[in-house]
Coordinates of C-alpha atoms in Angstrom, one line a residue:
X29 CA 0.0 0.0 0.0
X30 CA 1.2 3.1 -0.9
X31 CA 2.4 5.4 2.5
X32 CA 0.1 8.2 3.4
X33 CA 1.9 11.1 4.0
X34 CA 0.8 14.2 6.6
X35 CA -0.9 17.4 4.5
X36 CA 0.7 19.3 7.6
X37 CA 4.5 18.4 7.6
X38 CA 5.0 15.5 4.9
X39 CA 6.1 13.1 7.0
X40 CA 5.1 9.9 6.7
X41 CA 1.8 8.7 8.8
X42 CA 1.1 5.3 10.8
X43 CA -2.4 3.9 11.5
X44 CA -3.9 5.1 15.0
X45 CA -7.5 2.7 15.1
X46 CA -10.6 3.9 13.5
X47 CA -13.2 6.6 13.6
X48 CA -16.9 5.5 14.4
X49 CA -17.9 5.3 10.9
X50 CA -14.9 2.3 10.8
X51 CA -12.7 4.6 8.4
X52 CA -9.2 4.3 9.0
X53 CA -7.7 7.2 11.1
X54 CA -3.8 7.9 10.7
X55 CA -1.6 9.6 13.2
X56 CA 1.7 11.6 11.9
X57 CA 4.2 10.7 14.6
X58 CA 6.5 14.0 13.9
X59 CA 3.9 16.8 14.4
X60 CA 0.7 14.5 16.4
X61 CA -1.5 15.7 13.1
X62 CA -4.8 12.7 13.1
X63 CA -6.8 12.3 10.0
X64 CA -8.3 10.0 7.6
X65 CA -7.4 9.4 3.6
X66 CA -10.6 9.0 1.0
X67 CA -9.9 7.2 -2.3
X68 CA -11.1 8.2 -5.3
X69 CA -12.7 4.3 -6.8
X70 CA -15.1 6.3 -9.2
X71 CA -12.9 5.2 -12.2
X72 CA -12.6 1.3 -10.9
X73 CA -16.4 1.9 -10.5
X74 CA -16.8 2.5 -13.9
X75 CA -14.8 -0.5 -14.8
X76 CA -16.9 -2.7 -12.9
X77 CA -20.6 -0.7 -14.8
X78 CA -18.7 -1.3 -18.5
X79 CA -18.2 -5.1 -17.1
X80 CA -21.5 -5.9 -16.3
X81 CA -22.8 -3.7 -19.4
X82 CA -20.7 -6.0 -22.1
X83 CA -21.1 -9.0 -20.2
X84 CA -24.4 -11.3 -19.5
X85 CA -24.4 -10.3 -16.1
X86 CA -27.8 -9.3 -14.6
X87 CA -28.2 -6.7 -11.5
X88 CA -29.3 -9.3 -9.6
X89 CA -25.7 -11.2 -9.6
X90 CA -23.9 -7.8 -8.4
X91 CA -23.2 -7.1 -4.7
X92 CA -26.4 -6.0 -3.0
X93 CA -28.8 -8.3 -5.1
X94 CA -28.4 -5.2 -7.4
X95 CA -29.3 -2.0 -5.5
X96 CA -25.5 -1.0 -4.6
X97 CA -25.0 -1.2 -8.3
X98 CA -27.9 0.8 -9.6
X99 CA -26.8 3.4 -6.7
X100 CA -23.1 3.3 -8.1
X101 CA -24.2 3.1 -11.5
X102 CA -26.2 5.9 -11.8
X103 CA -23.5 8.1 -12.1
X104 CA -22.4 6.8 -15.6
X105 CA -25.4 6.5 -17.5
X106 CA -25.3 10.5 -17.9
X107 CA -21.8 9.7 -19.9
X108 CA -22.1 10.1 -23.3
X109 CA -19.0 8.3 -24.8
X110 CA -18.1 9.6 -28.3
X111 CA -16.0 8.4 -31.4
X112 CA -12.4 10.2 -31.4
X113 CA -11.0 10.3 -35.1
X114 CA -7.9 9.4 -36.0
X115 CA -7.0 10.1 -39.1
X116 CA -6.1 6.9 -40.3
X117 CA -6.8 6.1 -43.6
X118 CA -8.6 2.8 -44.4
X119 CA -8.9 0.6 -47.5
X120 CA -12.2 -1.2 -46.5
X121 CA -15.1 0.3 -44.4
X122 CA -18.1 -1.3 -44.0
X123 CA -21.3 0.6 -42.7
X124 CA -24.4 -0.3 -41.4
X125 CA -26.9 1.4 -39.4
X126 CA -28.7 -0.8 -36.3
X127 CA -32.5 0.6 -35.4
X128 CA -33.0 0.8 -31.4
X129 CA -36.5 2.8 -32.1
X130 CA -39.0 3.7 -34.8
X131 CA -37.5 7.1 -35.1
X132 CA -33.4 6.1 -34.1
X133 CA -30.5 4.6 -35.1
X134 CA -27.2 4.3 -34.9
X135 CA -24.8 4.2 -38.2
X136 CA -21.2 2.4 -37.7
X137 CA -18.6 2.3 -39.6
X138 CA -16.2 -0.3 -39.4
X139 CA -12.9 -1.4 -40.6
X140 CA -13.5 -5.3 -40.2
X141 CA -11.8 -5.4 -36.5
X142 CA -12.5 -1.7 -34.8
X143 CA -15.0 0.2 -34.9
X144 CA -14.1 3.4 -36.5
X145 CA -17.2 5.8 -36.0
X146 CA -20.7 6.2 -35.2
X147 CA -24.0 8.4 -35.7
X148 CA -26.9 8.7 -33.9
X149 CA -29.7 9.8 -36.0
X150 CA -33.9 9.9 -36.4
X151 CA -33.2 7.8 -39.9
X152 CA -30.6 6.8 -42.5
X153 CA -30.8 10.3 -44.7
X154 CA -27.7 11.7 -46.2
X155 CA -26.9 14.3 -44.0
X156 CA -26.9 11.5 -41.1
X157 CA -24.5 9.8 -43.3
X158 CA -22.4 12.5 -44.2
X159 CA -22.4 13.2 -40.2
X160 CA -20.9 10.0 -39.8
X161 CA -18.2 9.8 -42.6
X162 CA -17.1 13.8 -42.8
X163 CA -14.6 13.0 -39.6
X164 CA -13.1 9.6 -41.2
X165 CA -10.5 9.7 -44.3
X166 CA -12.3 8.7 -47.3
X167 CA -11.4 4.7 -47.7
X168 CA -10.7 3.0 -51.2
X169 CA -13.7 0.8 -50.8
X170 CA -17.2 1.0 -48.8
X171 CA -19.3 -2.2 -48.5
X172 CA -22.8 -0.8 -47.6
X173 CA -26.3 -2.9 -48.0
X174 CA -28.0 -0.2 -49.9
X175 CA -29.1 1.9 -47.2
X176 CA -31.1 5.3 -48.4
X177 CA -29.2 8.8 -48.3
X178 CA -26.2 6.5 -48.5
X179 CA -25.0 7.3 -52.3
X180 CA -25.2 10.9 -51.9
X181 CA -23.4 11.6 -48.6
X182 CA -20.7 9.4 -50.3
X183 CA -20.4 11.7 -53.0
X184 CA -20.3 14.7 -51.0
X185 CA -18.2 13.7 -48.1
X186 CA -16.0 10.9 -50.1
X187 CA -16.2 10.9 -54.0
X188 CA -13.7 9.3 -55.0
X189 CA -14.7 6.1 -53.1
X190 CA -15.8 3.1 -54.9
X191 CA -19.1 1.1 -53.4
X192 CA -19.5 -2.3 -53.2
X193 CA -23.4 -3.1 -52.6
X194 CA -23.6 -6.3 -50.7
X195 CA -24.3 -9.5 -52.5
X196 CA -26.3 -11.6 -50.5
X197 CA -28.7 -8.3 -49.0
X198 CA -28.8 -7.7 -53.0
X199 CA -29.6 -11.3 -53.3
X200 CA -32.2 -11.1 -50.4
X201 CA -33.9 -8.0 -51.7
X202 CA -35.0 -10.1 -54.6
X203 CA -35.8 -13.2 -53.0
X204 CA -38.0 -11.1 -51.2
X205 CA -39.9 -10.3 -53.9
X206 CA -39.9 -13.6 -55.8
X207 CA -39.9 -15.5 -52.9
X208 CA -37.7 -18.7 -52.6
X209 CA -39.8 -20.9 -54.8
X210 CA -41.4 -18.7 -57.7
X211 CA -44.5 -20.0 -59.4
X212 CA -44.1 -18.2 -62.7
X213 CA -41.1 -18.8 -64.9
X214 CA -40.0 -15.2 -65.0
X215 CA -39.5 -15.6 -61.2
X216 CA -37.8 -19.0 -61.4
X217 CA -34.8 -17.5 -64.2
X218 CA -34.3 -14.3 -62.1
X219 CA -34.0 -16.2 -58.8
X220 CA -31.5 -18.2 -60.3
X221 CA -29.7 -15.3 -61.6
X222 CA -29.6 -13.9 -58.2
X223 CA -28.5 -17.1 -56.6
X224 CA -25.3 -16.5 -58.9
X225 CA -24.7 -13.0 -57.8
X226 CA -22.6 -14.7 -54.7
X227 CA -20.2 -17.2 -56.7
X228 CA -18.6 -15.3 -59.3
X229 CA -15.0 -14.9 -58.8
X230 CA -13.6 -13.6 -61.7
X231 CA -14.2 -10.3 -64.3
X232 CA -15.3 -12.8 -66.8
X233 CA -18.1 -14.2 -64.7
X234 CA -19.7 -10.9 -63.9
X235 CA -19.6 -10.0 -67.8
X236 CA -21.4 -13.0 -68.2
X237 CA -24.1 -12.4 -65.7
X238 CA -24.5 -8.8 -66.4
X239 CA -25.4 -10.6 -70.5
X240 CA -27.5 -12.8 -69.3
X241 CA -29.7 -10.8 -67.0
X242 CA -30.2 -8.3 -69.5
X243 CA -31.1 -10.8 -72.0
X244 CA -33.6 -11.8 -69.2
X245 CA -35.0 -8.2 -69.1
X246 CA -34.9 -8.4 -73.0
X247 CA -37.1 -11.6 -72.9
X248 CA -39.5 -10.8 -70.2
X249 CA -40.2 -6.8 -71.1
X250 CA -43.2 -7.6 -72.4
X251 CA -44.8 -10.2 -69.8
X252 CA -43.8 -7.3 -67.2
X253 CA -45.9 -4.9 -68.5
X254 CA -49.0 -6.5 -68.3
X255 CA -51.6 -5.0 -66.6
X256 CA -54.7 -5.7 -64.4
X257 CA -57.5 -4.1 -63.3
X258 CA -58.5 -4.6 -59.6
X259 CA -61.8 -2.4 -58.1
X260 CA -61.5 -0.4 -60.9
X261 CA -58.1 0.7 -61.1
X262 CA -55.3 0.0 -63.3
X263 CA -51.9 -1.8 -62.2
X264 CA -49.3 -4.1 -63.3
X265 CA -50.1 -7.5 -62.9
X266 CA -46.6 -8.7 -62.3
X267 CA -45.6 -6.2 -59.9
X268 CA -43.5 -7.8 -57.4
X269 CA -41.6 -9.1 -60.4
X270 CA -41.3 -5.4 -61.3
X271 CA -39.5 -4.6 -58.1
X272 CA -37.3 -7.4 -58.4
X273 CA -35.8 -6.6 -61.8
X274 CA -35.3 -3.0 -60.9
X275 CA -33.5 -3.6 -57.6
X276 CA -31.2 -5.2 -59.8
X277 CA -31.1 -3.1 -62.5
X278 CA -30.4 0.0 -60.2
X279 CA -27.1 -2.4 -59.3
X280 CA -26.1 -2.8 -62.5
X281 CA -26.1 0.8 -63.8
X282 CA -24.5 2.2 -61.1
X283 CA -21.5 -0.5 -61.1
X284 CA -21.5 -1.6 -57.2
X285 CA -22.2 -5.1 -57.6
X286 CA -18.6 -6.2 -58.7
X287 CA -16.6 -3.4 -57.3
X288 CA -14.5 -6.1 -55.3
X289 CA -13.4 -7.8 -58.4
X290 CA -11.6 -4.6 -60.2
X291 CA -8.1 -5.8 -60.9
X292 CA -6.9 -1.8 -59.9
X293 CA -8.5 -2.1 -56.1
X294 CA -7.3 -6.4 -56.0
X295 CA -4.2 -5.6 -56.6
X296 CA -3.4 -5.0 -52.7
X297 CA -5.3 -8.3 -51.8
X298 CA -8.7 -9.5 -52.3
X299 CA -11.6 -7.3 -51.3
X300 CA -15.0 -8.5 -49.4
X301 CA -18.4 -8.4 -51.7
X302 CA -20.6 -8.5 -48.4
X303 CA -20.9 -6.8 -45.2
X304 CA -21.0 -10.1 -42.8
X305 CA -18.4 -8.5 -40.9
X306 CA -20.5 -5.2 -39.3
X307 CA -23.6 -7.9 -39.2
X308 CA -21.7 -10.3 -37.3
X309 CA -18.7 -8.7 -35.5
X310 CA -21.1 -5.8 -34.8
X311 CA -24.7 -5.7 -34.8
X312 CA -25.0 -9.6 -33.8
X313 CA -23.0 -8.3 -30.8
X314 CA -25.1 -5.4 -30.1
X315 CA -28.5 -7.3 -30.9
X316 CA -27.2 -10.0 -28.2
X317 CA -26.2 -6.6 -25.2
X318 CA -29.5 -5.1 -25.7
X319 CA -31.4 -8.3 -25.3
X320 CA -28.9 -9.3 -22.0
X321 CA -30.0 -6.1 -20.6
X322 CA -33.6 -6.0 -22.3
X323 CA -35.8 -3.3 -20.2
X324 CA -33.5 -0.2 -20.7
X325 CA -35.1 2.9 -21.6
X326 CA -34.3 4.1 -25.1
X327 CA -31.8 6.7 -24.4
X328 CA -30.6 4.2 -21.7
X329 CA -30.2 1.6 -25.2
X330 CA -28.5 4.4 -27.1
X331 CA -25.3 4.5 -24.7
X332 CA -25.0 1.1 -24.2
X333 CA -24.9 0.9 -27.7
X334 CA -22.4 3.7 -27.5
X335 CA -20.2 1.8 -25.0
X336 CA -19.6 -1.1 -26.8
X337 CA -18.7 0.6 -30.3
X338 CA -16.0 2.9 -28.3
X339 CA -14.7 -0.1 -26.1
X340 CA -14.2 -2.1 -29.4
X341 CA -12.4 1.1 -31.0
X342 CA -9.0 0.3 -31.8
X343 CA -7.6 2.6 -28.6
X344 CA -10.2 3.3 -25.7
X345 CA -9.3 5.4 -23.1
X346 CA -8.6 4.6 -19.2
X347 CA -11.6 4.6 -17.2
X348 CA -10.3 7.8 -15.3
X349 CA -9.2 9.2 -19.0
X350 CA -12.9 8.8 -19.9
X351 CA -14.6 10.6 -16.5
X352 CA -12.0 13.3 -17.6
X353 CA -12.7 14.0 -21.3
X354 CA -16.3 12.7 -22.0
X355 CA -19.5 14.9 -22.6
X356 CA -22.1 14.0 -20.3
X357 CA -26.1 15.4 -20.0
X358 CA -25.5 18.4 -18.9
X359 CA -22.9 19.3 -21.4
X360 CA -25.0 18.5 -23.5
X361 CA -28.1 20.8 -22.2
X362 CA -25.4 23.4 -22.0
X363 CA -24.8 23.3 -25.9
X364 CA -28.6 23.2 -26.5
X365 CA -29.2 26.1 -24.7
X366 CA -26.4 28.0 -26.2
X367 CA -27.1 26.9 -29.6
X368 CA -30.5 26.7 -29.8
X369 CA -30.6 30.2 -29.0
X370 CA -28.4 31.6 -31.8
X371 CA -29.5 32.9 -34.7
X372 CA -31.3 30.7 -37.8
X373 CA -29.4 29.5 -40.2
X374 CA -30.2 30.4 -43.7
X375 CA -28.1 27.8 -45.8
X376 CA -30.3 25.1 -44.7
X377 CA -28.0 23.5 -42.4
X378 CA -28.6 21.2 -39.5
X379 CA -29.7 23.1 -36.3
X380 CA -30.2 22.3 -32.3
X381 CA -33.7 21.1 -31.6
X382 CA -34.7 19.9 -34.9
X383 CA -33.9 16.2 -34.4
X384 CA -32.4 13.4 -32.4
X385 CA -28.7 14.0 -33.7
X386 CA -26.3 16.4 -32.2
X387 CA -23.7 17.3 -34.8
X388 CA -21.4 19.6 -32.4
X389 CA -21.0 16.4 -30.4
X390 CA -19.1 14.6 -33.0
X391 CA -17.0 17.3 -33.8
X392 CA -13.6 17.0 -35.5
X393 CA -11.9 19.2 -32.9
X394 CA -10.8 16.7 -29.6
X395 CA -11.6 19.8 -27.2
X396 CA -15.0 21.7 -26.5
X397 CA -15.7 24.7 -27.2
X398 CA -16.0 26.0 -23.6
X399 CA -13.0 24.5 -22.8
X400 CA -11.0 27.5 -25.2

């Protein structure tokens, strides 16, 4: 144990019983100076909250059948941990968003073993995404599932990324439609074609396919356009079928179904053509921390979200690094109040109150503003 010195003379202090309360008093045998020595545990204490938040620990199995910890753990909930860029440039990101409400979710990116970033926003539109990617260099490749507002934050905050769309959520998207045992033929061909979509491995292969569904489209154009009438109104009679082909189609124009097989971006090694790494290493492993602590109230769900994307960043702080440097609630009703009562702004950009996503706390300066 480390020797507890006198605050009167500095000389070194011996143990002289306890106090009522069972502290420890000491005595300073130089100058007859008594007192007892606090310690400062709040950082351990947080430790032991991020343990039983990442773990399948219930309150129940903590010391005091759970009301010491909710006491103890009160004081971290407030904390709102938050992404710290970098710089570092990637060559693969994948991003994903994960819904906690009707209204909320968070969108992670990813570089296939840290997480790199995240969002909290009321839905997946561009300025959300461009809220997320603006702080991180702009990778050579982004696998995404197709996500809307996606494709044009990418081309404002990183155009000269490629994208690879994910095969098998491609694949999914029309299985989903055709289901996975068509009736008609149509449906039969096209599932088929998407069943190939995940086995093609070389330039050649995707050439092929690309010949071959359009020859389908060719084939088929004028089955799709029949049309029905159903209480009196007009509609295509094949419409699911419809949806399928131009899911596909939209794929195809825009050149982000073989993006991983470009002999430019292969060169440095072979490149992913799904996003099973942010569905497993990542939102699998937040599905399974919400449902371990099921119950939470939603903001409550937000930060344990939170928490586990910033303990799985490549660096997290020390606990007592964290107490020192994160924003908590009432930093966060400080900049609300300040902002929110500035004046409008008139380019249309994003202001305080208008949604669930607070840009100024992702900011790419490390230091707050009232700390200048």
């Amino acid at each position: 144990m480390k020797a507890v010195r006198c605050p009167s003379c500095g000389a070194e202090m011996k143990r002289n019983g306890k106090t009522s309360a069972g502290a420890q008093r000491w005595r300073c045998g130089a100058c007859g100076a008594s007192t007892t020595v606090s310690y400062d545990d709040t950082a351990a204490r947080l430790d032991e909250f991020l343990a039983w938040l990442l773990s399948k620990a219930t309150q129940a199995d903590m010391p005091g059948q759970g009301r010491t910890f909710r006491r103890l753990a009160a004081a971290f909930w407030p904390i709102w941990p938050m992404p710290e860029p970098t710089g570092e440039v990637h060559r693969v990101l994948f991003v994903d968003g994960i819904w906690l409400a009707r209204d909320l979710v968070v969108l992670i990116a990813y570089d296939g073993e840290h997480v790199v970033s995240w969002y909290m926003a009321e839905s997946e539109t561009s300025r959300a995404w461009e809220a997320l990617m603006a702080p991180i260099p702009a990778p050579d490749v982004a696998v995404c599932d197709g996500g809307t507002g996606f494709e044009r934050a990418r081309r404002r905050a990183w155009p000269r990324t490629r994208v690879q769309r994910c095969l098998f959520h491609a694949f999914s998207q029309v299985r989903r439609y055709t289901t996975s045992r068509p009736r008609l033929q149509a449906g039969r061909e096209l599932y088929a074609l998407s069943i190939e979509l995940m086995h093609l491995e070389t330039l050649r292969q995707a050439d092929w396919w690309v010949e071959r569904y359009l020859q389908w489209c060719s084939f088929w154009a004028d089955f799709l356009e029949d049309v029905s009438v159903v209480d009196g109104r007009r509609q295509y009679t094949h419409e699911r079928l419809r949806k399928a082909r131009s899911s596909l189609s939209r794929l195809v124009s825009r050149g982000t179904l073989f993006t991983y097989l470009d002999p430019a971006l292969a060169a440095e090694g072979p490149l992913p053509r799904t996003n099973n790494p942010i569905e497993g290493g990542v939102n699998a492993q937040l599905r399974e921390v919400l449902r371990n602590h099921r119950g939470l109230s939603l903001m409550r769900r937000v930060k344990a979200v939170f928490w586990w994307c910033y303990m799985h960043t490549e660096s997290p702080r020390p606990a007592r690094e964290i107490l020192r440097s994160m924003s908590t609630d009432d930093d966060i009703d400080l900049l609300y109040r300040v902002c929110s009562a500035s004046p409008k702004r008139e380019d249309g950009g994003p202001e305080w109150g208008d949604r669930a996503v607070w840009e100024e706390l992702h900011r790419k300066d490390p230091y707050p503003f009232w700390l200048d």
